[in-house]
Amino acid sequence: MAEEKKRRNRIGLVSMIFMPMVAIIFDIFSFIPFVGALGWIVFTIWFFLLGISPFTIKRLATMISSTIIELIPWISLLPSVTIGVIVIIIMIKSEDALGVKLPLSN
């Protein structure tokens, strides 16, 4: 008998809706210096509470690039925190759906 792989669901529907909404709030106030970095601190804690390590290579690269974008004048007006959160959610949901970790993730 072949065992079926148990599908994981680390991010529920509620978190999947509220995380981008909170990220949008951080992006709205991105004209204030370091709000984007503060946003990533909040999301790091949120991911930890969900049992997800934000310290994989791809997730760290997403967070760091978003934080750097937030520190550059005029470019910081882009919704980089929202885009970064959505990218990380897509990475996690695809890992859960496929039952494997994406390459370069720990």
Backbone as XML, in Angstrom:
<?xml version="1.0"?>
<chain id="A" units="angstrom">
  <residue number="1" name="MET">
    <atom name="N" x="0.812" y="-1.187" z="0.000"/>
    <atom name="CA" x="0.000" y="0.000" z="0.000"/>
    <atom name="C" x="0.855" y="1.250" z="0.000"/>
  </residue>
  <residue number="2" name="ALA">
    <atom name="N" x="0.505" y="2.157" z="-0.817"/>
    <atom name="CA" x="1.245" y="3.420" z="-0.878"/>
    <atom name="C" x="0.635" y="4.398" z="0.124"/>
  </residue>
  <residue number="3" name="GLU">
    <atom name="N" x="1.516" y="4.995" z="0.883"/>
    <atom name="CA" x="1.041" y="5.979" z="1.854"/>
    <atom name="C" x="0.834" y="7.320" z="1.163"/>
  </residue>
  <residue number="4" name="GLU">
    <atom name="N" x="-0.264" y="7.934" z="1.502"/>
    <atom name="CA" x="-0.520" y="9.262" z="0.957"/>
    <atom name="C" x="0.209" y="10.292" z="1.808"/>
  </residue>
  <residue number="5" name="LYS">
    <atom name="N" x="0.784" y="11.243" z="1.136"/>
    <atom name="CA" x="1.453" y="12.321" z="1.863"/>
    <atom name="C" x="0.402" y="13.226" z="2.489"/>
  </residue>
  <residue number="6" name="LYS">
    <atom name="N" x="0.624" y="13.555" z="3.729"/>
    <atom name="CA" x="-0.291" y="14.460" z="4.409"/>
    <atom name="C" x="-0.014" y="15.886" z="3.945"/>
  </residue>
  <residue number="7" name="ARG">
    <atom name="N" x="-1.050" y="16.537" z="3.451"/>
    <atom name="CA" x="-0.896" y="17.919" z="2.982"/>
    <atom name="C" x="-0.878" y="18.853" z="4.177"/>
  </residue>
  <residue number="8" name="ARG">
    <atom name="N" x="0.069" y="19.733" z="4.157"/>
    <atom name="CA" x="0.166" y="20.725" z="5.223"/>
    <atom name="C" x="-0.586" y="21.965" z="4.805"/>
  </residue>
  <residue number="9" name="ASN">
    <atom name="N" x="-1.042" y="22.698" z="5.787"/>
    <atom name="CA" x="-1.699" y="23.974" z="5.533"/>
    <atom name="C" x="-1.235" y="24.932" z="6.620"/>
  </residue>
  <residue number="10" name="ARG">
    <atom name="N" x="-0.053" y="25.507" z="6.415"/>
    <atom name="CA" x="0.546" y="26.349" z="7.444"/>
    <atom name="C" x="-0.057" y="27.737" z="7.509"/>
  </residue>
  <residue number="11" name="ILE">
    <atom name="N" x="-0.627" y="28.203" z="6.413"/>
    <atom name="CA" x="-1.280" y="29.508" z="6.410"/>
    <atom name="C" x="-2.746" y="29.294" z="6.061"/>
  </residue>
  <residue number="12" name="GLY">
    <atom name="N" x="-3.599" y="29.617" z="7.023"/>
    <atom name="CA" x="-5.034" y="29.467" z="6.808"/>
    <atom name="C" x="-5.599" y="30.620" z="6.000"/>
  </residue>
  <residue number="13" name="LEU">
    <atom name="N" x="-6.874" y="30.514" z="5.714"/>
    <atom name="CA" x="-7.549" y="31.516" z="4.895"/>
    <atom name="C" x="-7.560" y="32.883" z="5.576"/>
  </residue>
  <residue number="14" name="VAL">
    <atom name="N" x="-7.791" y="32.904" z="6.889"/>
    <atom name="CA" x="-7.856" y="34.175" z="7.610"/>
    <atom name="C" x="-6.512" y="34.899" z="7.541"/>
  </residue>
  <residue number="15" name="SER">
    <atom name="N" x="-5.427" y="34.174" z="7.810"/>
    <atom name="CA" x="-4.097" y="34.791" z="7.735"/>
    <atom name="C" x="-3.768" y="35.214" z="6.315"/>
  </residue>
  <residue number="16" name="MET">
    <atom name="N" x="-4.197" y="34.403" z="5.342"/>
    <atom name="CA" x="-3.923" y="34.718" z="3.948"/>
    <atom name="C" x="-4.638" y="35.998" z="3.514"/>
  </residue>
  <residue number="17" name="ILE">
    <atom name="N" x="-5.737" y="36.325" z="4.152"/>
    <atom name="CA" x="-6.463" y="37.560" z="3.834"/>
    <atom name="C" x="-5.906" y="38.735" z="4.625"/>
  </residue>
  <residue number="18" name="PHE">
    <atom name="N" x="-5.671" y="38.520" z="5.936"/>
    <atom name="CA" x="-5.273" y="39.635" z="6.789"/>
    <atom name="C" x="-3.821" y="40.059" z="6.621"/>
  </residue>
  <residue number="19" name="MET">
    <atom name="N" x="-2.927" y="39.140" z="6.288"/>
    <atom name="CA" x="-1.513" y="39.525" z="6.121"/>
    <atom name="C" x="-1.345" y="40.582" z="5.028"/>
  </residue>
  <residue number="20" name="PRO">
    <atom name="N" x="-1.869" y="40.387" z="3.820"/>
    <atom name="CA" x="-1.735" y="41.445" z="2.810"/>
    <atom name="C" x="-2.450" y="42.742" z="3.200"/>
  </residue>
  <residue number="21" name="MET">
    <atom name="N" x="-3.565" y="42.628" z="3.946"/>
    <atom name="CA" x="-4.269" y="43.839" z="4.372"/>
    <atom name="C" x="-3.411" y="44.657" z="5.337"/>
  </residue>
  <residue number="22" name="VAL">
    <atom name="N" x="-2.753" y="43.985" z="6.266"/>
    <atom name="CA" x="-1.860" y="44.679" z="7.197"/>
    <atom name="C" x="-0.658" y="45.239" z="6.434"/>
  </residue>
  <residue number="23" name="ALA">
    <atom name="N" x="-0.159" y="44.483" z="5.456"/>
    <atom name="CA" x="0.963" y="44.963" z="4.641"/>
    <atom name="C" x="0.577" y="46.228" z="3.872"/>
  </residue>
  <residue number="24" name="ILE">
    <atom name="N" x="-0.649" y="46.291" z="3.399"/>
    <atom name="CA" x="-1.115" y="47.490" z="2.692"/>
    <atom name="C" x="-1.088" y="48.695" z="3.631"/>
  </residue>
  <residue number="25" name="ILE">
    <atom name="N" x="-1.470" y="48.486" z="4.884"/>
    <atom name="CA" x="-1.428" y="49.583" z="5.861"/>
    <atom name="C" x="0.004" y="50.064" z="6.052"/>
  </residue>
  <residue number="26" name="PHE">
    <atom name="N" x="0.959" y="49.132" z="6.158"/>
    <atom name="CA" x="2.357" y="49.536" z="6.279"/>
    <atom name="C" x="2.817" y="50.283" z="5.030"/>
  </residue>
  <residue number="27" name="ASP">
    <atom name="N" x="2.368" y="49.850" z="3.855"/>
    <atom name="CA" x="2.760" y="50.529" z="2.619"/>
    <atom name="C" x="2.135" y="51.922" z="2.502"/>
  </residue>
  <residue number="28" name="ILE">
    <atom name="N" x="0.931" y="52.082" z="3.029"/>
    <atom name="CA" x="0.298" y="53.408" z="2.996"/>
    <atom name="C" x="1.130" y="54.406" z="3.793"/>
  </residue>
  <residue number="29" name="PHE">
    <atom name="N" x="1.688" y="53.951" z="4.911"/>
    <atom name="CA" x="2.493" y="54.825" z="5.756"/>
    <atom name="C" x="3.988" y="54.725" z="5.457"/>
  </residue>
  <residue number="30" name="SER">
    <atom name="N" x="4.333" y="54.251" z="4.276"/>
    <atom name="CA" x="5.746" y="54.065" z="3.931"/>
    <atom name="C" x="6.497" y="55.381" z="3.730"/>
  </residue>
  <residue number="31" name="PHE">
    <atom name="N" x="5.760" y="56.497" z="3.670"/>
    <atom name="CA" x="6.452" y="57.786" z="3.565"/>
    <atom name="C" x="7.178" y="58.126" z="4.873"/>
  </residue>
  <residue number="32" name="ILE">
    <atom name="N" x="6.821" y="57.457" z="5.962"/>
    <atom name="CA" x="7.520" y="57.632" z="7.233"/>
    <atom name="C" x="8.726" y="56.696" z="7.219"/>
  </residue>
  <residue number="33" name="PRO">
    <atom name="N" x="9.931" y="57.218" z="7.476"/>
    <atom name="CA" x="11.130" y="56.368" z="7.427"/>
    <atom name="C" x="11.030" y="55.151" z="8.358"/>
  </residue>
  <residue number="34" name="PHE">
    <atom name="N" x="11.499" y="54.042" z="7.869"/>
    <atom name="CA" x="11.631" y="52.781" z="8.599"/>
    <atom name="C" x="10.309" y="52.095" z="8.932"/>
  </residue>
  <residue number="35" name="VAL">
    <atom name="N" x="9.199" y="52.546" z="8.372"/>
    <atom name="CA" x="7.930" y="51.856" z="8.593"/>
    <atom name="C" x="7.951" y="50.490" z="7.909"/>
  </residue>
  <residue number="36" name="GLY">
    <atom name="N" x="8.578" y="50.408" z="6.738"/>
    <atom name="CA" x="8.686" y="49.121" z="6.043"/>
    <atom name="C" x="9.484" y="48.119" z="6.842"/>
  </residue>
  <residue number="37" name="ALA">
    <atom name="N" x="10.582" y="48.557" z="7.454"/>
    <atom name="CA" x="11.385" y="47.657" z="8.292"/>
    <atom name="C" x="10.589" y="47.212" z="9.512"/>
  </residue>
  <residue number="38" name="LEU">
    <atom name="N" x="9.832" y="48.127" z="10.097"/>
    <atom name="CA" x="8.971" y="47.775" z="11.224"/>
    <atom name="C" x="7.919" y="46.756" z="10.787"/>
  </residue>
  <residue number="39" name="GLY">
    <atom name="N" x="7.404" y="46.933" z="9.576"/>
    <atom name="CA" x="6.440" y="45.976" z="9.030"/>
    <atom name="C" x="7.014" y="44.575" z="8.945"/>
  </residue>
  <residue number="40" name="TRP">
    <atom name="N" x="8.265" y="44.475" z="8.498"/>
    <atom name="CA" x="8.872" y="43.152" z="8.385"/>
    <atom name="C" x="9.141" y="42.529" z="9.745"/>
  </residue>
  <residue number="41" name="ILE">
    <atom name="N" x="9.380" y="43.347" z="10.764"/>
    <atom name="CA" x="9.509" y="42.807" z="12.123"/>
    <atom name="C" x="8.174" y="42.206" z="12.559"/>
  </residue>
  <residue number="42" name="VAL">
    <atom name="N" x="7.090" y="42.925" z="12.276"/>
    <atom name="CA" x="5.753" y="42.419" z="12.609"/>
    <atom name="C" x="5.472" y="41.111" z="11.865"/>
  </residue>
  <residue number="43" name="PHE">
    <atom name="N" x="5.795" y="41.058" z="10.571"/>
    <atom name="CA" x="5.520" y="39.848" z="9.792"/>
    <atom name="C" x="6.434" y="38.686" z="10.187"/>
  </residue>
  <residue number="44" name="THR">
    <atom name="N" x="7.652" y="38.973" z="10.601"/>
    <atom name="CA" x="8.533" y="37.910" z="11.089"/>
    <atom name="C" x="7.913" y="37.258" z="12.325"/>
  </residue>
  <residue number="45" name="ILE">
    <atom name="N" x="7.428" y="38.071" z="13.240"/>
    <atom name="CA" x="6.771" y="37.530" z="14.436"/>
    <atom name="C" x="5.509" y="36.765" z="14.053"/>
  </residue>
  <residue number="46" name="TRP">
    <atom name="N" x="4.743" y="37.303" z="13.109"/>
    <atom name="CA" x="3.504" y="36.657" z="12.664"/>
    <atom name="C" x="3.815" y="35.284" z="12.045"/>
  </residue>
  <residue number="47" name="PHE">
    <atom name="N" x="4.843" y="35.218" z="11.205"/>
    <atom name="CA" x="5.213" y="33.925" z="10.619"/>
    <atom name="C" x="5.650" y="32.940" z="11.700"/>
  </residue>
  <residue number="48" name="PHE">
    <atom name="N" x="6.415" y="33.406" z="12.683"/>
    <atom name="CA" x="6.819" y="32.532" z="13.786"/>
    <atom name="C" x="5.604" y="31.998" z="14.540"/>
  </residue>
  <residue number="49" name="LEU">
    <atom name="N" x="4.609" y="32.854" z="14.781"/>
    <atom name="CA" x="3.400" y="32.419" z="15.474"/>
    <atom name="C" x="2.628" y="31.374" z="14.674"/>
  </residue>
  <residue number="50" name="LEU">
    <atom name="N" x="2.762" y="31.422" z="13.353"/>
    <atom name="CA" x="2.130" y="30.413" z="12.499"/>
    <atom name="C" x="2.983" y="29.146" z="12.373"/>
  </residue>
  <residue number="51" name="GLY">
    <atom name="N" x="4.157" y="29.154" z="12.981"/>
    <atom name="CA" x="5.038" y="27.995" z="12.907"/>
    <atom name="C" x="5.843" y="27.939" z="11.628"/>
  </residue>
  <residue number="52" name="ILE">
    <atom name="N" x="6.056" y="29.079" z="10.992"/>
    <atom name="CA" x="6.790" y="29.163" z="9.735"/>
    <atom name="C" x="8.087" y="29.921" z="9.978"/>
  </residue>
  <residue number="53" name="SER">
    <atom name="N" x="9.189" y="29.337" z="9.579"/>
    <atom name="CA" x="10.468" y="30.020" z="9.730"/>
    <atom name="C" x="10.666" y="31.008" z="8.583"/>
  </residue>
  <residue number="54" name="PRO">
    <atom name="N" x="10.783" y="32.294" z="8.909"/>
    <atom name="CA" x="11.033" y="33.268" z="7.844"/>
    <atom name="C" x="12.504" y="33.323" z="7.452"/>
  </residue>
  <residue number="55" name="PHE">
    <atom name="N" x="13.327" y="32.509" z="8.088"/>
    <atom name="CA" x="14.767" y="32.588" z="7.875"/>
    <atom name="C" x="15.277" y="31.535" z="6.898"/>
  </residue>
  <residue number="56" name="THR">
    <atom name="N" x="14.581" y="31.382" z="5.771"/>
    <atom name="CA" x="15.116" y="30.582" z="4.673"/>
    <atom name="C" x="15.718" y="31.568" z="3.676"/>
  </residue>
  <residue number="57" name="ILE">
    <atom name="N" x="16.518" y="31.082" z="2.786"/>
    <atom name="CA" x="17.233" y="31.969" z="1.863"/>
    <atom name="C" x="16.263" y="32.803" z="1.028"/>
  </residue>
  <residue number="58" name="LYS">
    <atom name="N" x="15.251" y="32.173" z="0.451"/>
    <atom name="CA" x="14.322" y="32.907" z="-0.420"/>
    <atom name="C" x="13.470" y="33.890" z="0.361"/>
  </residue>
  <residue number="59" name="ARG">
    <atom name="N" x="13.018" y="33.498" z="1.550"/>
    <atom name="CA" x="12.191" y="34.412" z="2.339"/>
    <atom name="C" x="13.016" y="35.580" z="2.856"/>
  </residue>
  <residue number="60" name="LEU">
    <atom name="N" x="14.240" y="35.306" z="3.279"/>
    <atom name="CA" x="15.115" y="36.397" z="3.726"/>
    <atom name="C" x="15.430" y="37.348" z="2.577"/>
  </residue>
  <residue number="61" name="ALA">
    <atom name="N" x="15.686" y="36.801" z="1.388"/>
    <atom name="CA" x="15.969" y="37.648" z="0.224"/>
    <atom name="C" x="14.773" y="38.544" z="-0.095"/>
  </residue>
  <residue number="62" name="THR">
    <atom name="N" x="13.568" y="37.994" z="0.033"/>
    <atom name="CA" x="12.361" y="38.782" z="-0.204"/>
    <atom name="C" x="12.240" y="39.901" z="0.818"/>
  </residue>
  <residue number="63" name="MET">
    <atom name="N" x="12.448" y="39.576" z="2.087"/>
    <atom name="CA" x="12.338" y="40.586" z="3.142"/>
    <atom name="C" x="13.413" y="41.669" z="3.027"/>
  </residue>
  <residue number="64" name="ILE">
    <atom name="N" x="14.646" y="41.266" z="2.775"/>
    <atom name="CA" x="15.743" y="42.231" z="2.689"/>
    <atom name="C" x="15.573" y="43.143" z="1.482"/>
  </residue>
  <residue number="65" name="SER">
    <atom name="N" x="15.207" y="42.575" z="0.328"/>
    <atom name="CA" x="15.024" y="43.429" z="-0.858"/>
    <atom name="C" x="13.866" y="44.398" z="-0.658"/>
  </residue>
  <residue number="66" name="SER">
    <atom name="N" x="12.802" y="43.957" z="-0.015"/>
    <atom name="CA" x="11.686" y="44.846" z="0.267"/>
    <atom name="C" x="12.089" y="45.961" z="1.219"/>
  </residue>
  <residue number="67" name="THR">
    <atom name="N" x="12.883" y="45.641" z="2.230"/>
    <atom name="CA" x="13.338" y="46.652" z="3.186"/>
    <atom name="C" x="14.261" y="47.665" z="2.513"/>
  </residue>
  <residue number="68" name="ILE">
    <atom name="N" x="15.127" y="47.200" z="1.636"/>
    <atom name="CA" x="16.022" y="48.109" z="0.909"/>
    <atom name="C" x="15.210" y="49.042" z="0.015"/>
  </residue>
  <residue number="69" name="ILE">
    <atom name="N" x="14.196" y="48.500" z="-0.655"/>
    <atom name="CA" x="13.330" y="49.336" z="-1.500"/>
    <atom name="C" x="12.639" y="50.400" z="-0.656"/>
  </residue>
  <residue number="70" name="GLU">
    <atom name="N" x="12.221" y="50.041" z="0.547"/>
    <atom name="CA" x="11.546" y="51.001" z="1.429"/>
    <atom name="C" x="12.470" y="52.134" z="1.871"/>
  </residue>
  <residue number="71" name="LEU">
    <atom name="N" x="13.774" y="51.932" z="1.838"/>
    <atom name="CA" x="14.709" y="52.951" z="2.295"/>
    <atom name="C" x="15.145" y="53.916" z="1.191"/>
  </residue>
  <residue number="72" name="ILE">
    <atom name="N" x="14.798" y="53.627" z="-0.071"/>
    <atom name="CA" x="15.194" y="54.469" z="-1.201"/>
    <atom name="C" x="14.074" y="55.475" z="-1.493"/>
  </residue>
  <residue number="73" name="PRO">
    <atom name="N" x="14.399" y="56.776" z="-1.459"/>
    <atom name="CA" x="13.361" y="57.778" z="-1.723"/>
    <atom name="C" x="12.701" y="57.577" z="-3.092"/>
  </residue>
  <residue number="74" name="TRP">
    <atom name="N" x="11.450" y="57.902" z="-3.191"/>
    <atom name="CA" x="10.585" y="57.784" z="-4.360"/>
    <atom name="C" x="10.291" y="56.332" z="-4.719"/>
  </residue>
  <residue number="75" name="ILE">
    <atom name="N" x="11.271" y="55.478" z="-4.691"/>
    <atom name="CA" x="11.006" y="54.060" z="-4.970"/>
    <atom name="C" x="10.244" y="53.452" z="-3.799"/>
  </residue>
  <residue number="76" name="SER">
    <atom name="N" x="10.408" y="54.046" z="-2.617"/>
    <atom name="CA" x="9.720" y="53.526" z="-1.430"/>
    <atom name="C" x="8.198" y="53.683" z="-1.538"/>
  </residue>
  <residue number="77" name="LEU">
    <atom name="N" x="7.740" y="54.436" z="-2.521"/>
    <atom name="CA" x="6.299" y="54.576" z="-2.710"/>
    <atom name="C" x="5.668" y="53.316" z="-3.303"/>
  </residue>
  <residue number="78" name="LEU">
    <atom name="N" x="6.494" y="52.424" z="-3.847"/>
    <atom name="CA" x="5.987" y="51.144" z="-4.354"/>
    <atom name="C" x="5.504" y="50.295" z="-3.184"/>
  </residue>
  <residue number="79" name="PRO">
    <atom name="N" x="4.492" y="49.469" z="-3.382"/>
    <atom name="CA" x="3.981" y="48.633" z="-2.289"/>
    <atom name="C" x="4.859" y="47.405" z="-2.051"/>
  </residue>
  <residue number="80" name="SER">
    <atom name="N" x="6.097" y="47.636" z="-1.664"/>
    <atom name="CA" x="7.055" y="46.528" z="-1.573"/>
    <atom name="C" x="6.756" y="45.564" z="-0.427"/>
  </residue>
  <residue number="81" name="VAL">
    <atom name="N" x="6.226" y="46.047" z="0.681"/>
    <atom name="CA" x="5.893" y="45.141" z="1.789"/>
    <atom name="C" x="4.741" y="44.227" z="1.371"/>
  </residue>
  <residue number="82" name="THR">
    <atom name="N" x="3.738" y="44.792" z="0.729"/>
    <atom name="CA" x="2.599" y="43.995" z="0.269"/>
    <atom name="C" x="3.036" y="42.950" z="-0.753"/>
  </residue>
  <residue number="83" name="ILE">
    <atom name="N" x="3.837" y="43.357" z="-1.702"/>
    <atom name="CA" x="4.323" y="42.413" z="-2.716"/>
    <atom name="C" x="5.165" y="41.325" z="-2.063"/>
  </residue>
  <residue number="84" name="GLY">
    <atom name="N" x="6.030" y="41.717" z="-1.126"/>
    <atom name="CA" x="6.866" y="40.741" z="-0.440"/>
    <atom name="C" x="6.053" y="39.728" z="0.357"/>
  </residue>
  <residue number="85" name="VAL">
    <atom name="N" x="5.044" y="40.201" z="1.072"/>
    <atom name="CA" x="4.188" y="39.293" z="1.855"/>
    <atom name="C" x="3.441" y="38.336" z="0.929"/>
  </residue>
  <residue number="86" name="ILE">
    <atom name="N" x="2.918" y="38.845" z="-0.172"/>
    <atom name="CA" x="2.195" y="37.986" z="-1.119"/>
    <atom name="C" x="3.133" y="36.948" z="-1.727"/>
  </residue>
  <residue number="87" name="VAL">
    <atom name="N" x="4.357" y="37.343" z="-2.061"/>
    <atom name="CA" x="5.332" y="36.389" z="-2.616"/>
    <atom name="C" x="5.640" y="35.290" z="-1.600"/>
  </residue>
  <residue number="88" name="ILE">
    <atom name="N" x="5.831" y="35.656" z="-0.340"/>
    <atom name="CA" x="6.126" y="34.657" z="0.691"/>
    <atom name="C" x="4.926" y="33.737" z="0.909"/>
  </residue>
  <residue number="89" name="ILE">
    <atom name="N" x="3.721" y="34.286" z="0.911"/>
    <atom name="CA" x="2.528" y="33.446" z="1.058"/>
    <atom name="C" x="2.427" y="32.463" z="-0.098"/>
  </residue>
  <residue number="90" name="ILE">
    <atom name="N" x="2.690" y="32.915" z="-1.313"/>
    <atom name="CA" x="2.650" y="32.017" z="-2.482"/>
    <atom name="C" x="3.706" y="30.925" z="-2.348"/>
  </residue>
  <residue number="91" name="MET">
    <atom name="N" x="4.917" y="31.287" z="-1.880"/>
    <atom name="CA" x="5.956" y="30.271" z="-1.686"/>
    <atom name="C" x="5.508" y="29.215" z="-0.687"/>
  </residue>
  <residue number="92" name="ILE">
    <atom name="N" x="4.948" y="29.646" z="0.428"/>
    <atom name="CA" x="4.537" y="28.714" z="1.472"/>
    <atom name="C" x="3.373" y="27.851" z="1.004"/>
  </residue>
  <residue number="93" name="LYS">
    <atom name="N" x="2.379" y="28.453" z="0.359"/>
    <atom name="CA" x="1.236" y="27.677" z="-0.134"/>
    <atom name="C" x="1.658" y="26.669" z="-1.195"/>
  </residue>
  <residue number="94" name="SER">
    <atom name="N" x="2.618" y="27.032" z="-2.055"/>
    <atom name="CA" x="3.070" y="26.076" z="-3.072"/>
    <atom name="C" x="3.866" y="24.943" z="-2.435"/>
  </residue>
  <residue number="95" name="GLU">
    <atom name="N" x="4.668" y="25.247" z="-1.399"/>
    <atom name="CA" x="5.366" y="24.182" z="-0.673"/>
    <atom name="C" x="4.357" y="23.231" z="-0.039"/>
  </residue>
  <residue number="96" name="ASP">
    <atom name="N" x="3.312" y="23.781" z="0.557"/>
    <atom name="CA" x="2.298" y="22.945" z="1.204"/>
    <atom name="C" x="1.533" y="22.105" z="0.189"/>
  </residue>
  <residue number="97" name="ALA">
    <atom name="N" x="1.172" y="22.695" z="-0.940"/>
    <atom name="CA" x="0.402" y="21.984" z="-1.947"/>
    <atom name="C" x="1.206" y="20.859" z="-2.587"/>
  </residue>
  <residue number="98" name="LEU">
    <atom name="N" x="2.491" y="21.124" z="-2.830"/>
    <atom name="CA" x="3.334" y="20.105" z="-3.472"/>
    <atom name="C" x="3.877" y="19.091" z="-2.474"/>
  </residue>
  <residue number="99" name="GLY">
    <atom name="N" x="3.850" y="19.449" z="-1.205"/>
    <atom name="CA" x="4.377" y="18.538" z="-0.190"/>
    <atom name="C" x="5.876" y="18.505" z="-0.140"/>
  </residue>
  <residue number="100" name="VAL">
    <atom name="N" x="6.521" y="19.469" z="-0.784"/>
    <atom name="CA" x="7.980" y="19.538" z="-0.787"/>
    <atom name="C" x="8.400" y="20.959" z="-0.469"/>
  </residue>
  <residue number="101" name="LYS">
    <atom name="N" x="9.669" y="21.108" z="-0.148"/>
    <atom name="CA" x="10.210" y="22.451" z="0.035"/>
    <atom name="C" x="10.759" y="22.923" z="-1.293"/>
  </residue>
  <residue number="102" name="LEU">
    <atom name="N" x="10.612" y="24.209" z="-1.530"/>
    <atom name="CA" x="11.164" y="24.790" z="-2.756"/>
    <atom name="C" x="12.681" y="24.752" z="-2.693"/>
  </residue>
  <residue number="103" name="PRO">
    <atom name="N" x="13.361" y="24.686" z="-3.831"/>
    <atom name="CA" x="14.822" y="24.701" z="-3.815"/>
    <atom name="C" x="15.360" y="25.939" z="-3.103"/>
  </residue>
  <residue number="104" name="LEU">
    <atom name="N" x="16.465" y="25.777" z="-2.464"/>
    <atom name="CA" x="17.161" y="26.811" z="-1.692"/>
    <atom name="C" x="16.440" y="27.203" z="-0.422"/>
  </residue>
  <residue number="105" name="SER">
    <atom name="N" x="15.448" y="26.446" z="0.006"/>
    <atom name="CA" x="14.800" y="26.755" z="1.291"/>
    <atom name="C" x="15.256" y="25.718" z="2.306"/>
  </residue>
  <residue number="106" name="ASN">
    <atom name="N" x="15.344" y="26.163" z="3.542"/>
    <atom name="CA" x="15.818" y="25.261" z="4.608"/>
    <atom name="C" x="14.677" y="24.580" z="5.299"/>
  </residue>
</chain>
